[in-house]
PDB file of C-alpha atoms in Angstrom:
ATOM      1  CA  GLU A   1       0.000   0.000   0.000  1.00  0.00           C
ATOM      2  CA  ALA A   2       3.066   2.261   0.134  1.00  0.00           C
ATOM      3  CA  LEU A   3       3.765   2.181  -3.604  1.00  0.00           C
ATOM      4  CA  SER A   4       3.141   4.925  -6.155  1.00  0.00           C
ATOM      5  CA  PHE A   5       4.795   6.510  -9.161  1.00  0.00           C
ATOM      6  CA  GLY A   6       5.659  10.122  -9.846  1.00  0.00           C
ATOM      7  CA  THR A   7       8.293  12.017 -11.809  1.00  0.00           C
ATOM      8  CA  THR A   8      10.644  14.915 -11.167  1.00  0.00           C
ATOM      9  CA  SER A   9      12.002  16.890 -14.116  1.00  0.00           C
ATOM     10  CA  PHE A  10      15.679  17.334 -14.921  1.00  0.00           C
ATOM     11  CA  ALA A  11      15.289  21.088 -14.381  1.00  0.00           C
ATOM     12  CA  ALA A  12      13.845  20.495 -10.905  1.00  0.00           C
ATOM     13  CA  PHE A  13      16.657  18.095 -10.022  1.00  0.00           C
ATOM     14  CA  CYS A  14      19.245  20.632 -11.181  1.00  0.00           C
ATOM     15  CA  ALA A  15      17.576  23.298  -9.046  1.00  0.00           C
ATOM     16  CA  LEU A  16      17.871  20.947  -6.086  1.00  0.00           C
ATOM     17  CA  LEU A  17      21.562  20.213  -6.678  1.00  0.00           C
ATOM     18  CA  ALA A  18      22.326  23.914  -7.191  1.00  0.00           C
ATOM     19  CA  ALA A  19      20.978  24.845  -3.754  1.00  0.00           C
ATOM     20  CA  PRO A  20      23.573  26.233  -1.297  1.00  0.00           C
ATOM     21  CA  CYS A  21      22.750  23.537   1.260  1.00  0.00           C
ATOM     22  CA  LEU A  22      23.986  20.900  -1.233  1.00  0.00           C
ATOM     23  CA  GLU A  23      27.256  22.649  -2.044  1.00  0.00           C
ATOM     24  CA  ASP A  24      29.394  20.098  -0.198  1.00  0.00           C
ATOM     25  CA  ALA A  25      27.761  17.145  -1.937  1.00  0.00           C
ATOM     26  CA  ARG A  26      28.021  18.543  -5.441  1.00  0.00           C
ATOM     27  CA  HIS A  27      31.675  19.545  -4.994  1.00  0.00           C
ATOM     28  CA  LYS A  28      32.638  16.145  -3.558  1.00  0.00           C
ATOM     29  CA  GLY A  29      30.810  14.204  -6.249  1.00  0.00           C
ATOM     30  CA  GLY A  30      31.330  10.494  -5.725  1.00  0.00           C
ATOM     31  CA  ALA A  31      28.457   8.101  -5.131  1.00  0.00           C
ATOM     32  CA  CYS A  32      24.788   9.030  -5.157  1.00  0.00           C
ATOM     33  CA  VAL A  33      22.290   6.383  -4.038  1.00  0.00           C
ATOM     34  CA  VAL A  34      18.562   6.691  -4.705  1.00  0.00           C
ATOM     35  CA  LEU A  35      16.293   4.682  -2.416  1.00  0.00           C
ATOM     36  CA  GLY A  36      12.973   4.242  -4.210  1.00  0.00           C
ATOM     37  CA  SER A  37      14.581   4.822  -7.612  1.00  0.00           C
ATOM     38  CA  SER A  38      11.563   3.594  -9.601  1.00  0.00           C
ATOM     39  CA  THR A  39      12.465   3.675 -13.326  1.00  0.00           C
ATOM     40  CA  GLY A  40      15.816   5.307 -12.602  1.00  0.00           C
ATOM     41  CA  THR A  41      15.099   8.906 -13.601  1.00  0.00           C
ATOM     42  CA  LEU A  42      16.842  10.521 -10.624  1.00  0.00           C
ATOM     43  CA  CYS A  43      19.826   8.195 -11.038  1.00  0.00           C
ATOM     44  CA  PHE A  44      20.266   9.183 -14.670  1.00  0.00           C
ATOM     45  CA  TYR A  45      19.979  12.865 -13.781  1.00  0.00           C
ATOM     46  CA  ALA A  46      22.637  12.491 -11.082  1.00  0.00           C
ATOM     47  CA  ALA A  47      24.920  10.573 -13.444  1.00  0.00           C
ATOM     48  CA  ALA A  48      24.577  13.302 -16.075  1.00  0.00           C
ATOM     49  CA  LEU A  49      25.783  15.764 -13.429  1.00  0.00           C
ATOM     50  CA  GLY A  50      28.866  13.742 -12.558  1.00  0.00           C
ATOM     51  CA  PHE A  51      27.849  11.324  -9.790  1.00  0.00           C
ATOM     52  CA  ASP A  52      28.428   7.583  -9.701  1.00  0.00           C
ATOM     53  CA  VAL A  53      24.951   6.225  -9.086  1.00  0.00           C
ATOM     54  CA  ARG A  54      23.153   3.261  -7.589  1.00  0.00           C
ATOM     55  CA  GLY A  55      19.400   2.783  -7.454  1.00  0.00           C
ATOM     56  CA  VAL A  56      17.202   0.561  -5.302  1.00  0.00           C
ATOM     57  CA  ASP A  57      13.497  -0.138  -5.691  1.00  0.00           C
ATOM     58  CA  VAL A  58      11.161  -2.868  -4.453  1.00  0.00           C
ATOM     59  CA  MET A  59       9.231  -3.003  -7.752  1.00  0.00           C
ATOM     60  CA  GLU A  60      10.888  -5.439 -10.142  1.00  0.00           C
ATOM     61  CA  PRO A  61       9.169  -4.057 -13.305  1.00  0.00           C
ATOM     62  CA  ALA A  62      10.437  -0.546 -12.497  1.00  0.00           C
ATOM     63  CA  VAL A  63      13.989  -1.803 -12.000  1.00  0.00           C
ATOM     64  CA  ALA A  64      13.733  -3.699 -15.302  1.00  0.00           C
ATOM     65  CA  VAL A  65      12.888  -0.398 -17.020  1.00  0.00           C
ATOM     66  CA  SER A  66      15.876   1.262 -15.307  1.00  0.00           C
ATOM     67  CA  ARG A  67      18.220  -1.434 -16.555  1.00  0.00           C
ATOM     68  CA  SER A  68      16.807  -1.238 -20.073  1.00  0.00           C
ATOM     69  CA  LEU A  69      17.261   2.543 -20.144  1.00  0.00           C
ATOM     70  CA  ALA A  70      20.835   2.180 -18.883  1.00  0.00           C
ATOM     71  CA  ILE A  71      21.598  -0.146 -21.796  1.00  0.00           C
ATOM     72  CA  THR A  72      19.775   1.969 -24.385  1.00  0.00           C
ATOM     73  CA  HIS A  73      21.404   5.191 -23.182  1.00  0.00           C
ATOM     74  CA  SER A  74      24.828   3.756 -22.413  1.00  0.00           C
ATOM     75  CA  GLU A  75      26.427   7.138 -23.179  1.00  0.00           C
ATOM     76  CA  ILE A  76      25.260   8.322 -19.750  1.00  0.00           C
ATOM     77  CA  GLY A  77      27.680   5.853 -18.191  1.00  0.00           C
ATOM     78  CA  VAL A  78      25.312   4.026 -15.829  1.00  0.00           C
ATOM     79  CA  ASP A  79      25.734   0.265 -15.723  1.00  0.00           C
ATOM     80  CA  ALA A  80      22.527  -1.763 -15.752  1.00  0.00           C
ATOM     81  CA  GLY A  81      23.832  -3.577 -12.689  1.00  0.00           C
ATOM     82  CA  ALA A  82      23.656  -0.331 -10.708  1.00  0.00           C
ATOM     83  CA  PHE A  83      19.932  -0.965 -10.228  1.00  0.00           C
ATOM     84  CA  ARG A  84      18.811  -3.500  -7.627  1.00  0.00           C
ATOM     85  CA  VAL A  85      15.454  -4.955  -6.628  1.00  0.00           C
ATOM     86  CA  LEU A  86      15.497  -4.519  -2.851  1.00  0.00           C
ATOM     87  CA  ASP A  87      13.298  -3.444   0.025  1.00  0.00           C
ATOM     88  CA  VAL A  88      14.796  -0.708   2.230  1.00  0.00           C
ATOM     89  CA  ARG A  89      14.507  -3.191   5.105  1.00  0.00           C
ATOM     90  CA  ASP A  90      16.861  -5.666   3.377  1.00  0.00           C
ATOM     91  CA  ALA A  91      20.269  -6.218   4.934  1.00  0.00           C
ATOM     92  CA  ASP A  92      22.107  -5.283   1.703  1.00  0.00           C
ATOM     93  CA  ILE A  93      20.902  -1.669   1.885  1.00  0.00           C
ATOM     94  CA  GLY A  94      23.592  -0.766   4.405  1.00  0.00           C
ATOM     95  CA  ARG A  95      26.329  -1.997   2.097  1.00  0.00           C
ATOM     96  CA  ILE A  96      24.838  -0.148  -0.887  1.00  0.00           C
ATOM     97  CA  VAL A  97      24.666   3.251   0.829  1.00  0.00           C
ATOM     98  CA  ARG A  98      28.002   2.924   2.638  1.00  0.00           C
ATOM     99  CA  GLY A  99      30.483   5.488   1.330  1.00  0.00           C
ATOM    100  CA  ALA A 100      27.840   7.520  -0.534  1.00  0.00           C
ATOM    101  CA  THR A 101      28.251  11.280  -0.664  1.00  0.00           C
ATOM    102  CA  LEU A 102      24.561  11.820  -1.384  1.00  0.00           C
ATOM    103  CA  VAL A 103      21.492   9.689  -0.669  1.00  0.00           C
ATOM    104  CA  VAL A 104      18.119  10.611  -2.157  1.00  0.00           C
ATOM    105  CA  VAL A 105      15.121   8.978  -0.491  1.00  0.00           C
ATOM    106  CA  ALA A 106      11.904   9.054  -2.535  1.00  0.00           C
ATOM    107  CA  SER A 107       9.807   8.414   0.554  1.00  0.00           C
ATOM    108  CA  SER A 108       6.800  10.675  -0.017  1.00  0.00           C
ATOM    109  CA  CYS A 109       4.342   7.769   0.022  1.00  0.00           C
ATOM    110  CA  TRP A 110       6.106   5.424   2.468  1.00  0.00           C
ATOM    111  CA  GLY A 111       4.633   4.312   5.760  1.00  0.00           C
ATOM    112  CA  ALA A 112       6.198   4.728   9.187  1.00  0.00           C
ATOM    113  CA  GLU A 113       7.768   1.255   9.251  1.00  0.00           C
ATOM    114  CA  LEU A 114       9.668   1.821   6.008  1.00  0.00           C
ATOM    115  CA  CYS A 115      10.740   5.293   7.120  1.00  0.00           C
ATOM    116  CA  ASP A 116      12.070   3.953  10.427  1.00  0.00           C
ATOM    117  CA  ALA A 117      13.949   1.256   8.500  1.00  0.00           C
ATOM    118  CA  TYR A 118      15.798   3.597   6.166  1.00  0.00           C
ATOM    119  CA  ALA A 119      16.515   6.068   8.981  1.00  0.00           C
ATOM    120  CA  GLU A 120      18.186   3.333  11.002  1.00  0.00           C
ATOM    121  CA  VAL A 121      20.255   1.974   8.122  1.00  0.00           C
ATOM    122  CA  LEU A 122      21.408   5.449   7.051  1.00  0.00           C
ATOM    123  CA  GLU A 123      22.417   6.312  10.603  1.00  0.00           C
ATOM    124  CA  ALA A 124      24.389   3.082  10.904  1.00  0.00           C
ATOM    125  CA  SER A 125      25.993   3.085   7.449  1.00  0.00           C
ATOM    126  CA  LEU A 126      26.665   6.624   6.198  1.00  0.00           C
ATOM    127  CA  ASP A 127      29.868   8.560   6.731  1.00  0.00           C
ATOM    128  CA  SER A 128      29.577  11.596   8.989  1.00  0.00           C
ATOM    129  CA  ASP A 129      29.914  14.025   6.075  1.00  0.00           C
ATOM    130  CA  ALA A 130      27.192  12.459   3.891  1.00  0.00           C
ATOM    131  CA  THR A 131      24.114  14.402   2.768  1.00  0.00           C
ATOM    132  CA  VAL A 132      20.558  13.029   2.613  1.00  0.00           C
ATOM    133  CA  VAL A 133      17.724  14.460   0.513  1.00  0.00           C
ATOM    134  CA  ASP A 134      14.344  13.185   1.683  1.00  0.00           C
ATOM    135  CA  PHE A 135      10.952  13.571   0.019  1.00  0.00           C
ATOM    136  CA  SER A 136       9.310  13.365   3.475  1.00  0.00           C
ATOM    137  CA  ALA A 137       9.958  14.952   6.880  1.00  0.00           C
ATOM    138  CA  HIS A 138      10.636  11.695   8.681  1.00  0.00           C
ATOM    139  CA  LEU A 139      14.210  12.656   9.589  1.00  0.00           C
ATOM    140  CA  ASP A 140      13.160  15.932  11.223  1.00  0.00           C
ATOM    141  CA  ASP A 141      14.149  16.053  14.899  1.00  0.00           C
ATOM    142  CA  ARG A 142      15.855  12.680  14.610  1.00  0.00           C
ATOM    143  CA  PRO A 143      19.504  12.828  15.724  1.00  0.00           C
ATOM    144  CA  PRO A 144      22.102  12.509  14.315  1.00  0.00           C
ATOM    145  CA  PHE A 145      20.356  13.992  11.270  1.00  0.00           C
ATOM    146  CA  THR A 146      20.348  17.779  11.146  1.00  0.00           C
ATOM    147  CA  LYS A 147      18.129  19.579   8.680  1.00  0.00           C
ATOM    148  CA  VAL A 148      20.313  22.005   6.731  1.00  0.00           C
ATOM    149  CA  GLY A 149      17.886  23.132   4.051  1.00  0.00           C
ATOM    150  CA  GLU A 150      14.626  22.691   2.198  1.00  0.00           C
ATOM    151  CA  VAL A 151      14.227  23.113  -1.554  1.00  0.00           C
ATOM    152  CA  ARG A 152      10.771  23.300  -3.130  1.00  0.00           C
ATOM    153  CA  VAL A 153      10.648  21.865  -6.649  1.00  0.00           C
ATOM    154  CA  ASP A 154       7.926  21.141  -9.165  1.00  0.00           C
ATOM    155  CA  ALA A 155       7.073  17.448  -9.482  1.00  0.00           C
ATOM    156  CA  SER A 156       4.379  15.558 -11.371  1.00  0.00           C
ATOM    157  CA  TRP A 157       2.172  15.561  -8.264  1.00  0.00           C
ATOM    158  CA  GLY A 158       2.642  19.287  -7.552  1.00  0.00           C
ATOM    159  CA  SER A 159       5.058  21.516  -5.683  1.00  0.00           C
ATOM    160  CA  ALA A 160       7.188  19.321  -3.420  1.00  0.00           C
ATOM    161  CA  PRO A 161       9.413  20.383  -0.495  1.00  0.00           C
ATOM    162  CA  LEU A 162      12.601  18.295  -0.530  1.00  0.00           C
ATOM    163  CA  ARG A 163      14.382  18.292   2.812  1.00  0.00           C
ATOM    164  CA  VAL A 164      18.161  18.213   3.047  1.00  0.00           C
ATOM    165  CA  TYR A 165      19.951  16.670   6.039  1.00  0.00           C
ATOM    166  CA  ALA A 166      23.536  16.331   7.198  1.00  0.00           C
ATOM    167  CA  LEU A 167      24.931  14.062   9.866  1.00  0.00           C
ATOM    168  CA  SER A 168      27.516  16.424  11.283  1.00  0.00           C
ATOM    169  CA  ARG A 169      26.965  20.019  10.180  1.00  0.00           C
ATOM    170  CA  MET A 170      25.060  22.909  11.730  1.00  0.00           C
ATOM    171  CA  PRO A 171      21.983  24.138   9.803  1.00  0.00           C
ATOM    172  CA  TYR A 172      22.760  26.328   6.815  1.00  0.00           C
ATOM    173  CA  VAL A 173      22.088  30.017   7.503  1.00  0.00           C
ATOM    174  CA  ASN A 174      21.754  32.372   4.569  1.00  0.00           C
ATOM    175  CA  SER A 175      23.032  35.921   4.365  1.00  0.00           C
ATOM    176  CA  LEU A 176      19.645  37.325   5.474  1.00  0.00           C
ATOM    177  CA  GLY A 177      19.715  35.324   8.697  1.00  0.00           C
ATOM    178  CA  GLY A 178      17.147  32.744   7.641  1.00  0.00           C
ATOM    179  CA  SER A 179      17.732  29.004   7.580  1.00  0.00           C
ATOM    180  CA  GLY A 180      16.868  26.413   4.997  1.00  0.00           C
ATOM    181  CA  GLY A 181      18.873  27.055   1.814  1.00  0.00           C
ATOM    182  CA  PHE A 182      16.962  28.046  -1.347  1.00  0.00           C
ATOM    183  CA  SER A 183      13.705  29.892  -0.979  1.00  0.00           C
ATOM    184  CA  ASP A 184      10.744  28.795  -3.110  1.00  0.00           C
ATOM    185  CA  ARG A 185      11.389  31.691  -5.468  1.00  0.00           C
ATOM    186  CA  SER A 186      15.106  30.938  -5.771  1.00  0.00           C
ATOM    187  CA  ALA A 187      14.471  27.277  -6.595  1.00  0.00           C
ATOM    188  CA  SER A 188      11.885  28.274  -9.178  1.00  0.00           C
ATOM    189  CA  ASN A 189      14.295  30.754 -10.767  1.00  0.00           C
ATOM    190  CA  ALA A 190      17.060  28.157 -10.829  1.00  0.00           C
ATOM    191  CA  ALA A 191      14.763  25.635 -12.493  1.00  0.00           C
ATOM    192  CA  SER A 192      13.819  28.243 -15.093  1.00  0.00           C
ATOM    193  CA  ASN A 193      17.481  29.013 -15.819  1.00  0.00           C
ATOM    194  CA  VAL A 194      18.346  25.339 -16.120  1.00  0.00           C
ATOM    195  CA  ALA A 195      15.395  24.665 -18.414  1.00  0.00           C
ATOM    196  CA  GLY A 196      16.602  27.449 -20.693  1.00  0.00           C
ATOM    197  CA  ALA A 197      20.125  26.062 -20.761  1.00  0.00           C
ATOM    198  CA  ALA A 198      18.903  22.530 -21.436  1.00  0.00           C
ATOM    199  CA  ALA A 199      16.601  23.717 -24.232  1.00  0.00           C
ATOM    200  CA  ALA A 200      19.622  25.240 -25.955  1.00  0.00           C
ATOM    201  CA  GLU A 201      21.263  21.758 -25.980  1.00  0.00           C
ATOM    202  CA  GLY A 202      24.657  23.057 -25.063  1.00  0.00           C
ATOM    203  CA  GLY A 203      23.649  26.660 -24.517  1.00  0.00           C
ATOM    204  CA  ASP A 204      24.696  29.961 -26.006  1.00  0.00           C
ATOM    205  CA  ASP A 205      26.702  32.760 -24.428  1.00  0.00           C
ATOM    206  CA  ALA A 206      23.597  34.478 -23.053  1.00  0.00           C
ATOM    207  CA  ASN A 207      22.475  31.379 -21.187  1.00  0.00           C
ATOM    208  CA  VAL A 208      25.923  30.794 -19.724  1.00  0.00           C
ATOM    209  CA  GLU A 209      26.154  34.392 -18.532  1.00  0.00           C
ATOM    210  CA  GLU A 210      22.747  34.109 -16.894  1.00  0.00           C
ATOM    211  CA  LEU A 211      23.872  31.029 -14.982  1.00  0.00           C
ATOM    212  CA  GLU A 212      27.122  32.664 -13.912  1.00  0.00           C
ATOM    213  CA  GLU A 213      25.275  35.484 -12.160  1.00  0.00           C
ATOM    214  CA  GLU A 214      24.629  33.117  -9.236  1.00  0.00           C
ATOM    215  CA  PRO A 215      27.783  31.349  -7.913  1.00  0.00           C
ATOM    216  CA  SER A 216      25.843  28.209  -6.969  1.00  0.00           C
ATOM    217  CA  LEU A 217      24.771  27.783 -10.602  1.00  0.00           C
ATOM    218  CA  LEU A 218      28.301  28.044 -12.023  1.00  0.00           C
ATOM    219  CA  TRP A 219      28.819  24.420 -10.997  1.00  0.00           C
ATOM    220  CA  LEU A 220      25.693  23.522 -12.953  1.00  0.00           C
ATOM    221  CA  ALA A 221      26.849  25.367 -16.077  1.00  0.00           C
ATOM    222  CA  GLU A 222      30.150  23.472 -15.969  1.00  0.00           C
ATOM    223  CA  ALA A 223      28.444  20.120 -15.356  1.00  0.00           C
ATOM    224  CA  LEU A 224      26.040  20.614 -18.249  1.00  0.00           C
ATOM    225  CA  ALA A 225      28.895  21.687 -20.524  1.00  0.00           C
ATOM    226  CA  ARG A 226      30.639  18.382 -19.776  1.00  0.00           C
ATOM    227  CA  THR A 227      27.568  16.204 -20.322  1.00  0.00           C
ATOM    228  CA  LEU A 228      25.403  17.846 -22.984  1.00  0.00           C
ATOM    229  CA  GLY A 229      27.962  17.147 -25.696  1.00  0.00           C
ATOM    230  CA  PRO A 230      27.435  13.372 -25.940  1.00  0.00           C
ATOM    231  CA  LEU A 231      24.048  13.533 -24.215  1.00  0.00           C
ATOM    232  CA  THR A 232      21.485  15.978 -25.584  1.00  0.00           C
ATOM    233  CA  ALA A 233      18.854  17.747 -23.531  1.00  0.00           C
ATOM    234  CA  HIS A 234      16.203  15.952 -25.606  1.00  0.00           C
ATOM    235  CA  GLU A 235      17.584  12.591 -24.484  1.00  0.00           C
ATOM    236  CA  LEU A 236      17.460  13.678 -20.836  1.00  0.00           C
ATOM    237  CA  ARG A 237      13.830  14.717 -21.246  1.00  0.00           C
ATOM    238  CA  GLN A 238      13.081  11.322 -22.787  1.00  0.00           C
ATOM    239  CA  LEU A 239      14.441   9.622 -19.646  1.00  0.00           C
ATOM    240  CA  GLY A 240      11.910  11.583 -17.577  1.00  0.00           C
TER     241      GLY A 240
END
């Protein structure tokens, strides 16, 4: 009863990764694990932005689609074996997330038992400098997780607040004294900028200059420049 399907656009995912509260994760790169990866969309987005990815989902047909897409779009560099059919309560989850820089938990429709399970395995298995992005608020007020930001993005089911947690850092405080990383407006503007850059399939000078006006988006401009040569924006949209 805790299963459903929804999609998040590439522009929304880029807006998330460009948020100040995810600066450490995007600069470190490394492994990104998606728990509840469904057909692999978020994994492919993360791979296009430079992460090594692994995806886990309990639905075998969804994982089969992920593997098929990985083979069809091999230029992204995701091996079909990166996707596993597993429940978050399975013992192998700890091994899969161990060493990850970033863990994305698509938990918006999960019940309390599943949420308790992934919270426990992340606490036991992640390094102290790892970052967790959660589609629910289950990790709020649950040490050692500290909420360092919240980024609102557009998803297929509406506007969704994605919560960002660290295991060892103090909450992010912006220059105006508020906490929580990107504001709704900032995330929306970032998504708009990214969509424009992606539509250009490599971008022109005007788009690059627009991105460079915000330091957090310079990383995104560089990442897209590296990936949109062999992988077009149209192909990324097809994955979504």
